């Protein structure tokens, strides 16, 4: 499921050739996930690395990550404690 999520996110990426000749990419649904590099392929690789780190950190910190095309990787923890 995690690999499917990464693939869906990468398919939503937008790329732009900047005036300085470098490539910029971002995934609009994943706030703060972007990359910039001298080649399109390097930009794509950097974007995926950034996405993977963003996912790991988000899950570790308990952030709610966006659901992409019905793929939900959020960890739902229900803690039911009875008060004695």
Coordinates of C-alpha atoms in Angstrom, one line a residue:
X1 CA 0.0 0.0 0.0
X2 CA 2.9 2.4 0.7
X3 CA 4.4 1.9 -2.7
X4 CA 1.0 2.5 -4.3
X5 CA 0.7 5.7 -2.3
X6 CA 4.1 6.9 -3.5
X7 CA 3.3 6.0 -7.1
X8 CA 0.0 7.9 -6.9
X9 CA 1.7 10.9 -5.4
X10 CA 4.4 10.9 -8.0
X11 CA 1.8 10.8 -10.8
X12 CA 0.3 14.0 -9.3
X13 CA 3.6 15.8 -9.5
X14 CA 4.0 18.9 -11.6
X15 CA 7.2 19.9 -13.2
X16 CA 8.5 23.2 -14.5
X17 CA 11.6 24.3 -16.4
X18 CA 12.8 27.5 -14.7
X19 CA 14.5 30.4 -16.4
X20 CA 17.9 29.4 -15.0
X21 CA 17.6 26.0 -16.8
X22 CA 16.9 24.0 -13.7
X23 CA 13.8 21.8 -13.1
X24 CA 11.3 22.4 -10.3
X25 CA 8.8 19.8 -9.2
X26 CA 6.1 19.7 -6.5
X27 CA 3.2 17.5 -5.4
X28 CA 0.4 20.0 -4.7
X29 CA -1.5 17.5 -2.5
X30 CA 1.5 17.0 -0.3
X31 CA 2.3 20.3 1.3
X32 CA 6.0 21.1 1.3
X33 CA 7.1 18.3 -1.0
X34 CA 9.2 19.8 -3.7
X35 CA 12.5 19.5 -5.5
X36 CA 14.9 21.4 -7.7
X37 CA 17.7 20.0 -9.8
X38 CA 19.7 20.5 -13.0
X39 CA 18.0 17.6 -14.9
X40 CA 14.5 16.3 -15.0
X41 CA 15.5 12.8 -13.9
X42 CA 17.5 14.1 -10.9
X43 CA 14.6 16.4 -10.1
X44 CA 12.2 13.4 -10.1
X45 CA 14.5 11.3 -8.0
X46 CA 14.9 14.2 -5.4
X47 CA 11.2 14.6 -5.4
X48 CA 10.6 11.0 -4.6
X49 CA 13.2 11.0 -1.9
X50 CA 11.6 14.1 -0.4
X51 CA 8.2 12.5 -0.5
X52 CA 9.4 9.4 1.2
X53 CA 11.0 11.4 4.0
X54 CA 7.8 13.5 4.3
X55 CA 5.7 10.4 4.7
X56 CA 8.0 8.8 7.3
X57 CA 8.2 12.0 9.3
X58 CA 4.4 12.7 9.0
X59 CA 3.5 9.2 10.2
X60 CA 6.0 9.4 13.0
X61 CA 4.7 12.7 14.2
X62 CA 1.1 11.6 13.8
X63 CA 0.2 14.1 11.1
X64 CA -2.8 13.3 8.9
X65 CA -1.5 12.7 5.4
X66 CA -3.7 13.3 2.4
X67 CA -5.7 10.4 1.0
X68 CA -4.7 9.9 -2.7
X69 CA -7.1 8.2 -5.0
X70 CA -8.7 6.2 -2.0
X71 CA -5.3 5.2 -0.7
X72 CA -5.2 6.1 3.0
X73 CA -1.9 5.4 4.8
X74 CA -2.8 7.2 8.0
X75 CA -2.4 5.2 11.2
X76 CA -5.6 5.2 13.1
X77 CA -4.9 4.4 16.8
X78 CA -7.9 4.0 19.0
X79 CA -7.0 4.0 22.7
X80 CA -9.8 3.0 24.9
X81 CA -9.0 3.5 28.5
X82 CA -11.4 2.8 31.3
X83 CA -11.2 5.1 34.3
X84 CA -11.2 3.0 37.5

